[in-house]
Coordinates of C-alpha atoms and ligand atoms in Angstrom, one line a residue:
M1 CA 111.2 65.0 123.5
I2 CA 114.8 64.2 124.3
A3 CA 116.1 66.3 121.3
D4 CA 113.9 69.1 122.7
S5 CA 115.1 69.1 126.1
E6 CA 118.7 68.7 125.0
T7 CA 118.2 71.8 122.8
Q8 CA 116.7 73.7 125.5
A9 CA 119.3 72.8 128.0
G10 CA 121.9 73.9 125.4
V11 CA 123.6 70.3 125.3
S12 CA 125.9 70.5 122.4
R13 CA 125.4 67.9 119.7
K14 CA 127.8 66.4 117.2
P15 CA 127.8 68.4 113.9
S16 CA 125.4 66.8 111.4
L17 CA 126.8 64.5 108.9
F18 CA 125.1 66.7 106.3
S19 CA 126.3 70.2 107.6
S20 CA 128.3 70.7 104.4
L21 CA 125.3 70.3 102.3
P22 CA 125.5 73.0 99.6
Q23 CA 122.9 75.6 99.0
V24 CA 121.0 74.7 95.8
A25 CA 119.2 77.2 94.0
G26 CA 115.6 76.1 93.5
D27 CA 114.4 75.3 90.0
E28 CA 113.6 78.6 88.5
I29 CA 110.6 77.4 86.4
F30 CA 108.8 75.7 89.3
A31 CA 109.8 78.6 91.8
L32 CA 108.3 81.1 89.5
S33 CA 105.0 79.1 89.4
H34 CA 104.8 79.1 93.1
A35 CA 105.5 82.7 93.4
Y36 CA 102.7 83.4 90.8
I37 CA 100.2 81.2 92.7
A38 CA 101.0 83.0 96.0
D39 CA 100.6 86.4 94.4
N40 CA 97.2 88.0 95.1
H41 CA 97.3 90.7 92.5
P42 CA 94.1 90.7 90.4
Q43 CA 96.0 91.4 87.2
K44 CA 98.9 88.9 87.6
V45 CA 99.9 87.0 84.6
S46 CA 101.9 83.7 84.4
L47 CA 104.2 83.7 81.4
G48 CA 106.6 81.2 83.3
I49 CA 106.1 77.6 83.1
G50 CA 105.3 75.9 79.8
V51 CA 101.8 74.7 80.2
Y52 CA 98.8 75.2 78.0
R53 CA 96.2 77.7 79.1
T54 CA 92.8 78.5 77.6
N55 CA 91.7 82.1 76.6
E56 CA 90.3 82.2 80.1
G57 CA 93.8 81.5 81.5
K58 CA 92.6 78.1 82.8
P59 CA 94.1 74.6 82.4
W60 CA 92.5 72.7 79.5
P61 CA 91.9 68.9 80.0
L62 CA 91.8 67.9 76.2
P63 CA 88.4 66.8 75.2
S64 CA 89.9 63.7 73.5
V65 CA 91.7 62.8 76.7
R66 CA 88.5 63.3 78.9
K67 CA 86.6 60.9 76.3
A68 CA 89.6 58.3 76.7
E69 CA 89.4 58.5 80.5
E70 CA 85.5 58.0 80.5
Q71 CA 86.0 55.0 78.2
L72 CA 88.8 53.5 80.4
L73 CA 86.5 54.0 83.4
A74 CA 83.6 52.4 81.9
E75 CA 85.7 49.3 80.8
N76 CA 86.4 48.9 84.6
D77 CA 89.4 46.6 83.8
I78 CA 90.4 45.1 87.1
T79 CA 94.1 44.9 86.0
R80 CA 94.2 48.7 85.6
H81 CA 96.3 49.4 88.7
E82 CA 98.5 46.4 88.3
Y83 CA 102.3 46.7 87.6
L84 CA 103.4 47.4 84.1
A85 CA 106.4 45.5 82.7
I86 CA 109.7 47.1 83.6
E87 CA 110.1 48.3 80.0
G88 CA 106.5 49.6 80.2
D89 CA 103.3 48.9 78.1
V90 CA 104.6 47.4 75.0
K91 CA 101.5 48.4 72.9
F92 CA 101.7 51.9 74.1
L93 CA 105.5 51.8 73.2
D94 CA 104.7 50.6 69.7
L95 CA 102.1 53.3 69.2
A96 CA 104.5 56.0 70.6
R97 CA 107.4 54.8 68.3
D98 CA 104.9 54.8 65.2
L99 CA 103.9 58.3 66.0
M100 CA 107.4 59.6 66.3
F101 CA 109.0 58.0 63.4
G102 CA 106.0 58.0 61.2
F103 CA 105.2 54.3 60.7
E104 CA 102.0 53.5 59.1
D105 CA 100.3 50.6 60.8
K106 CA 98.5 49.3 57.7
N107 CA 100.1 47.2 54.8
E108 CA 103.5 46.9 56.7
S109 CA 106.3 46.5 54.1
P110 CA 109.4 44.3 54.9
A111 CA 111.4 47.6 54.9
Q112 CA 109.2 49.1 57.5
Q113 CA 109.4 45.9 59.6
Q114 CA 113.3 46.1 59.3
A115 CA 113.3 49.7 60.3
K116 CA 111.2 49.1 63.3
Q117 CA 113.7 46.4 64.4
R118 CA 116.3 49.2 64.8
I119 CA 114.4 50.9 67.5
A120 CA 114.6 49.8 71.1
S121 CA 111.8 51.5 73.1
V122 CA 111.2 51.8 76.9
Q123 CA 108.5 53.7 78.8
T124 CA 109.7 56.6 80.9
V125 CA 108.6 59.1 83.4
S126 CA 107.7 61.6 80.7
G127 CA 110.3 63.6 78.8
T128 CA 112.6 64.4 81.8
G129 CA 112.6 60.6 82.6
A130 CA 113.4 59.8 78.9
N131 CA 116.2 62.3 79.0
H132 CA 117.4 61.0 82.2
V133 CA 117.4 57.3 81.4
G134 CA 118.9 58.1 78.0
A135 CA 121.7 60.2 79.5
L136 CA 122.6 57.4 82.0
F137 CA 122.4 54.8 79.2
L138 CA 124.7 56.7 77.0
A139 CA 127.1 57.7 79.9
M140 CA 127.5 53.9 80.5
Y141 CA 127.7 52.5 77.1
L142 CA 128.6 55.2 74.7
K143 CA 130.8 57.3 77.3
P144 CA 131.0 60.5 75.2
K145 CA 133.6 62.8 76.2
T146 CA 131.1 65.8 75.7
I147 CA 127.4 66.3 75.6
W148 CA 126.9 69.4 73.4
L149 CA 124.0 71.4 74.6
S150 CA 122.6 74.5 72.7
N151 CA 123.3 77.8 74.3
P152 CA 120.7 78.5 75.7
S153 CA 118.9 75.0 76.3
W154 CA 116.2 73.9 78.8
A155 CA 117.8 74.3 82.1
N156 CA 116.9 71.0 83.1
H157 CA 119.1 69.5 80.4
T158 CA 122.1 70.8 82.3
A159 CA 121.0 69.1 85.6
I160 CA 120.3 65.7 83.7
W161 CA 123.7 65.6 82.0
D162 CA 125.4 66.6 85.3
L163 CA 123.7 63.8 87.1
A164 CA 124.8 61.3 84.5
G165 CA 128.3 62.7 84.9
V166 CA 128.9 63.6 81.3
P167 CA 130.9 66.8 80.8
R168 CA 129.0 69.5 79.0
K169 CA 129.9 72.1 76.4
T170 CA 127.6 74.5 74.5
Y171 CA 127.3 75.4 70.9
P172 CA 126.0 78.9 70.0
Y173 CA 122.3 78.8 69.2
Y174 CA 120.9 82.3 69.8
N175 CA 122.1 85.3 68.0
A176 CA 120.9 88.1 70.2
A177 CA 121.6 90.9 67.6
T178 CA 119.3 89.2 64.9
R179 CA 117.2 87.4 67.4
S180 CA 117.5 84.3 65.3
F181 CA 119.1 80.9 65.3
D182 CA 122.8 81.1 64.9
F183 CA 123.3 78.4 62.4
E184 CA 126.7 79.6 61.2
G185 CA 128.0 79.8 64.8
A186 CA 126.6 76.3 65.8
M187 CA 128.1 74.7 62.8
R188 CA 131.4 76.3 63.2
T189 CA 131.8 75.3 66.8
L190 CA 130.8 71.8 66.3
E191 CA 132.9 71.4 63.2
E192 CA 136.0 72.7 65.0
E193 CA 135.5 71.4 68.5
A194 CA 133.3 68.4 68.5
Q195 CA 135.0 65.1 68.7
E196 CA 133.9 61.6 67.4
G197 CA 131.8 59.9 70.0
D198 CA 130.6 63.0 71.5
A199 CA 126.8 63.5 71.8
I200 CA 124.6 66.5 70.7
L201 CA 121.2 67.4 72.4
L202 CA 118.9 68.6 69.6
H203 CA 115.3 70.0 70.1
A204 CA 113.1 68.1 67.7
C205 CA 110.9 71.2 67.3
A206 CA 109.9 74.4 69.3
H207 CA 113.3 74.8 70.7
N208 CA 112.9 75.6 74.5
P209 CA 113.6 78.4 75.5
T210 CA 114.1 80.3 72.2
G211 CA 111.4 79.1 70.0
L212 CA 113.8 79.1 67.1
D213 CA 114.0 76.1 65.0
P214 CA 116.5 75.2 62.2
T215 CA 115.0 75.2 58.8
K216 CA 114.8 72.0 57.0
E217 CA 118.1 72.8 54.9
Q218 CA 119.7 73.5 58.2
W219 CA 118.5 70.3 59.7
K220 CA 120.1 68.5 56.8
A221 CA 123.3 70.2 57.2
I222 CA 123.2 69.3 60.9
A223 CA 122.6 65.6 60.0
D224 CA 125.4 65.6 57.6
L225 CA 127.8 67.1 60.2
C226 CA 126.7 64.5 62.9
E227 CA 127.2 61.7 60.3
R228 CA 130.6 63.0 59.1
K229 CA 132.0 63.7 62.5
G230 CA 130.6 60.7 64.3
I231 CA 128.6 62.8 66.7
F232 CA 125.6 60.9 68.4
P233 CA 122.3 62.8 67.9
F234 CA 120.0 62.9 71.0
F235 CA 116.7 64.4 70.1
D236 CA 114.4 65.8 72.7
S237 CA 110.9 65.8 71.5
A238 CA 108.4 67.6 73.8
Y239 CA 106.0 69.3 71.5
Q240 CA 105.1 67.0 68.7
G241 CA 101.8 68.2 67.1
F242 CA 101.6 71.0 69.7
A243 CA 104.1 73.3 68.1
S244 CA 102.7 73.6 64.5
G245 CA 99.5 71.5 64.9
S246 CA 101.1 68.9 62.6
L247 CA 102.3 65.7 63.9
E248 CA 104.4 65.2 60.8
E249 CA 105.8 68.6 60.6
D250 CA 106.9 68.6 64.2
A251 CA 108.6 65.2 63.8
W252 CA 110.3 66.2 60.4
A253 CA 113.8 66.4 61.8
V254 CA 113.7 63.1 63.7
R255 CA 112.3 61.3 60.7
Y256 CA 114.8 63.0 58.4
F257 CA 117.7 61.7 60.4
F258 CA 116.1 58.3 60.9
N259 CA 115.2 57.7 57.2
E260 CA 118.0 59.6 55.4
K261 CA 121.0 58.5 57.6
P262 CA 120.1 54.8 58.2
G263 CA 123.7 54.0 59.1
M264 CA 123.6 56.7 61.9
E265 CA 122.6 55.8 65.5
M266 CA 120.7 58.1 67.6
C267 CA 118.1 58.4 70.2
V268 CA 114.9 60.2 71.0
A269 CA 113.3 61.3 74.2
Q270 CA 109.4 61.7 73.7
S271 CA 107.1 63.3 75.9
F272 CA 103.2 63.4 76.0
S273 CA 103.0 66.0 78.6
K274 CA 102.3 69.0 76.3
N275 CA 100.5 67.4 73.2
C276 CA 98.1 65.5 75.5
G277 CA 97.9 68.0 78.3
L278 CA 99.0 65.2 80.7
Y279 CA 101.5 67.1 82.6
G280 CA 101.2 65.6 85.9
Q281 CA 100.8 62.0 84.6
R282 CA 104.3 61.7 83.2
V283 CA 103.9 59.8 80.0
G284 CA 106.9 59.4 77.8
A285 CA 109.1 57.0 76.0
F286 CA 112.9 56.7 75.2
H287 CA 113.8 55.3 71.8
L288 CA 117.3 54.1 71.0
V289 CA 117.8 53.7 67.3
T290 CA 120.6 51.4 66.5
N291 CA 121.9 50.5 63.1
G292 CA 120.3 47.0 63.2
E293 CA 123.6 45.4 63.1
S294 CA 122.6 42.2 64.7
P295 CA 119.2 40.8 65.2
D296 CA 119.4 40.7 68.9
L297 CA 120.8 44.1 69.4
R298 CA 117.4 45.7 70.0
E299 CA 116.5 43.3 72.6
R300 CA 119.8 43.7 74.3
A301 CA 119.4 47.5 74.3
V302 CA 115.9 47.0 75.9
K303 CA 117.2 44.7 78.6
N304 CA 119.9 47.2 79.4
L305 CA 117.6 50.1 79.6
C306 CA 115.3 47.9 81.9
H307 CA 118.3 47.4 84.2
I308 CA 118.5 51.1 84.7
I309 CA 114.8 51.6 85.2
R310 CA 114.4 48.8 87.5
G311 CA 117.1 50.2 89.8
E312 CA 115.7 53.8 89.5
Y313 CA 112.0 53.5 89.8
S314 CA 111.0 50.0 88.7
M315 CA 108.8 51.1 85.9
A316 CA 106.9 54.2 84.6
P317 CA 103.4 55.1 85.8
R318 CA 100.4 53.5 84.1
H319 CA 97.3 55.7 84.0
G320 CA 98.6 58.3 81.5
S321 CA 100.0 55.7 79.1
E322 CA 96.6 54.0 79.1
I323 CA 95.0 57.2 78.0
V324 CA 97.4 57.9 75.3
K325 CA 97.1 54.2 74.0
K326 CA 93.2 54.6 74.1
I327 CA 93.5 57.8 72.0
L328 CA 96.0 56.3 69.4
T329 CA 94.1 53.0 69.0
N330 CA 90.7 54.6 68.3
E331 CA 90.4 56.4 65.0
Q332 CA 87.6 58.7 66.2
L333 CA 89.6 59.7 69.3
K334 CA 92.8 60.2 67.4
A335 CA 91.0 62.5 64.9
E336 CA 89.5 64.5 67.9
W337 CA 93.1 64.8 69.4
I338 CA 94.5 66.1 66.3
Q339 CA 91.7 68.7 66.4
D340 CA 92.6 69.4 70.0
L341 CA 96.4 70.0 68.9
D342 CA 95.1 72.4 66.3
V343 CA 93.1 74.2 68.9
M344 CA 96.1 74.6 71.2
S345 CA 98.6 75.5 68.6
S346 CA 96.3 78.0 66.8
R347 CA 95.6 79.9 70.0
I348 CA 99.2 80.2 70.7
K349 CA 99.9 81.6 67.2
K350 CA 96.9 83.9 67.6
M351 CA 98.4 85.3 71.0
R352 CA 101.8 85.8 69.3
K353 CA 100.2 88.0 66.7
A354 CA 98.1 89.9 69.3
L355 CA 101.1 90.7 71.4
Y356 CA 103.2 91.7 68.3
D357 CA 100.2 94.0 67.1
E358 CA 100.0 95.6 70.5
L359 CA 103.6 96.3 70.7
V360 CA 103.6 97.8 67.3
R361 CA 100.4 99.8 68.0
L362 CA 102.2 101.2 71.1
G363 CA 105.4 101.9 69.1
T364 CA 107.3 100.1 71.6
P365 CA 111.2 100.7 70.8
G366 CA 112.9 97.8 69.2
T367 CA 111.7 95.2 66.6
W368 CA 109.2 92.5 67.6
E369 CA 108.8 90.3 64.5
H370 CA 110.6 87.6 66.3
I371 CA 107.7 87.1 68.5
V372 CA 105.5 86.0 65.5
K373 CA 108.3 84.1 63.8
Q374 CA 109.3 82.0 66.9
N375 CA 107.6 78.5 67.1
G376 CA 105.8 76.7 69.8
M377 CA 105.1 77.4 73.5
F378 CA 107.9 80.0 74.1
S379 CA 109.0 83.3 72.9
Y380 CA 112.4 84.6 73.7
T381 CA 111.3 88.2 74.1
G382 CA 114.6 89.9 74.3
L383 CA 113.9 91.5 77.7
T384 CA 116.7 91.8 80.0
P385 CA 116.8 90.3 83.6
Q386 CA 116.2 93.7 85.0
Q387 CA 113.3 94.3 82.7
V388 CA 111.9 90.9 83.7
L389 CA 112.2 91.9 87.3
A390 CA 110.3 95.1 86.7
M391 CA 107.6 93.1 85.0
K392 CA 107.1 91.1 88.1
E393 CA 107.5 93.8 90.7
K394 CA 105.5 96.5 89.0
Y395 CA 103.1 94.5 87.0
H396 CA 102.9 91.0 88.6
I397 CA 103.7 89.5 85.3
Y398 CA 105.9 86.4 85.8
L399 CA 108.4 85.1 83.0
L400 CA 112.0 83.7 83.2
K401 CA 115.0 85.7 83.9
S402 CA 116.2 84.8 80.3
G403 CA 113.3 86.7 79.0
R404 CA 111.4 83.5 77.9
A405 CA 107.7 84.0 77.9
S406 CA 105.2 81.1 77.8
V407 CA 102.9 82.4 75.2
S408 CA 100.0 80.4 76.4
G409 CA 99.7 82.5 79.4
L410 CA 98.4 85.3 77.1
T411 CA 94.8 85.8 76.7
E412 CA 92.6 88.3 74.8
K413 CA 92.0 90.0 78.3
N414 CA 95.5 90.3 79.4
V415 CA 97.5 90.8 76.2
E416 CA 97.1 94.5 76.1
Y417 CA 98.2 94.8 79.8
V418 CA 101.2 92.6 79.1
A419 CA 102.1 94.7 76.0
R420 CA 101.8 97.9 78.0
A421 CA 104.1 96.6 80.7
I422 CA 106.6 95.5 78.1
D423 CA 106.5 98.9 76.6
D424 CA 107.0 100.6 79.9
V425 CA 110.0 98.3 80.9
V426 CA 111.7 98.7 77.5
R427 CA 111.5 102.4 77.7
N428 CA 112.3 102.9 81.3
V429 CA 114.4 100.1 82.6
A430 CA 118.0 99.9 81.4
Ligands
LIG501 C1 109.0 74.4 80.8 O1 110.1 74.5 80.2 O2 108.5 75.3 81.3 C2 108.4 73.1 80.7 O3 109.0 72.2 79.9 C3 108.2 72.6 82.2 C4 109.4 72.0 82.8 O4 109.3 70.8 83.2 O5 110.3 72.6 82.9

């Protein structure tokens, strides 16, 4: 009331303590989602945010997840809304670690027991939280002079490392001329410019935004380079099982580094958002791999990570990790989940092929094989920002300015429409 009358009377106030707040551009991915929702055009298509959609363009609660939820509800465990430990649910963390690093539960060998001792795990607010906690931890204890991000990378990597106060540099990743991974460029830059103690962000599979992954031979060379130069590998694993349909294949790079370079320390940010369709539940883990130098190193690492977590948000949420735990501890549910992964990854591959076929049928200028060669949720289409804008304004088709398209937004019904739109903008928009 007082404020109102003061304003009406034109009483001058002291400037706000926040008047110098800078303008911040909204997050492009989420802004695009909102714009898509607000658009009433009947043929609108969302190729923006990386979420799985069915052939009807609908969200898909995974059947295995639904069953796990029903079982959890039936169990009616009165502790289900209690606090977790600060480090998270230890059983969930063991399962998440075993899935990532490929440990078999049965017949545990001494070597495997020892290998597990190298890994300090904490539960996080999904993959973003794992990246964030990991970045803060490294900023505090590794103090890298530089974090090397691929050019391009997921835009949030930039924000996360800026918040952690670690200077960023980029290594070449995308060769626009060949629409492929610029392996030579990446290796040359890192070889010449990266310093011992720097960290490098590596996408474990389904590189976001390009959909271009190194080959196994290239991964081996990257691992050798990290080892030789003393660069700390930070893996972001957001698509295990979702990209290829195989949990093993999508974890290959992480497991190779872990098994073949046992002296090299590294870490992994693991997300269950995509592979379990648990986007809003924020299920994830951060795994710090030490060289196992002393028996208590693992525990010290967990305690230090807990110190960060407690100060930031006390602990990760519980519900989603209960679901994942249920799936991973029940053979039947796990088998069904693996089938669900196959459903999602197969549909995406099918849509890549359908878009490619349509563009070829239309004779759209340019080459389009990259759409079928790329891997995972995204295709880096090669469309320019002007063409992307025209896709939105003329056709109500939403994709990122970089030309990144979330392939799961394609359906049998809209793929022809999308291909015609691409054909038009490629021919008519400079
Ligand atoms: C994306 O890249 O679209 C997804 O990973 C969603 C996100 O959090 O950005």
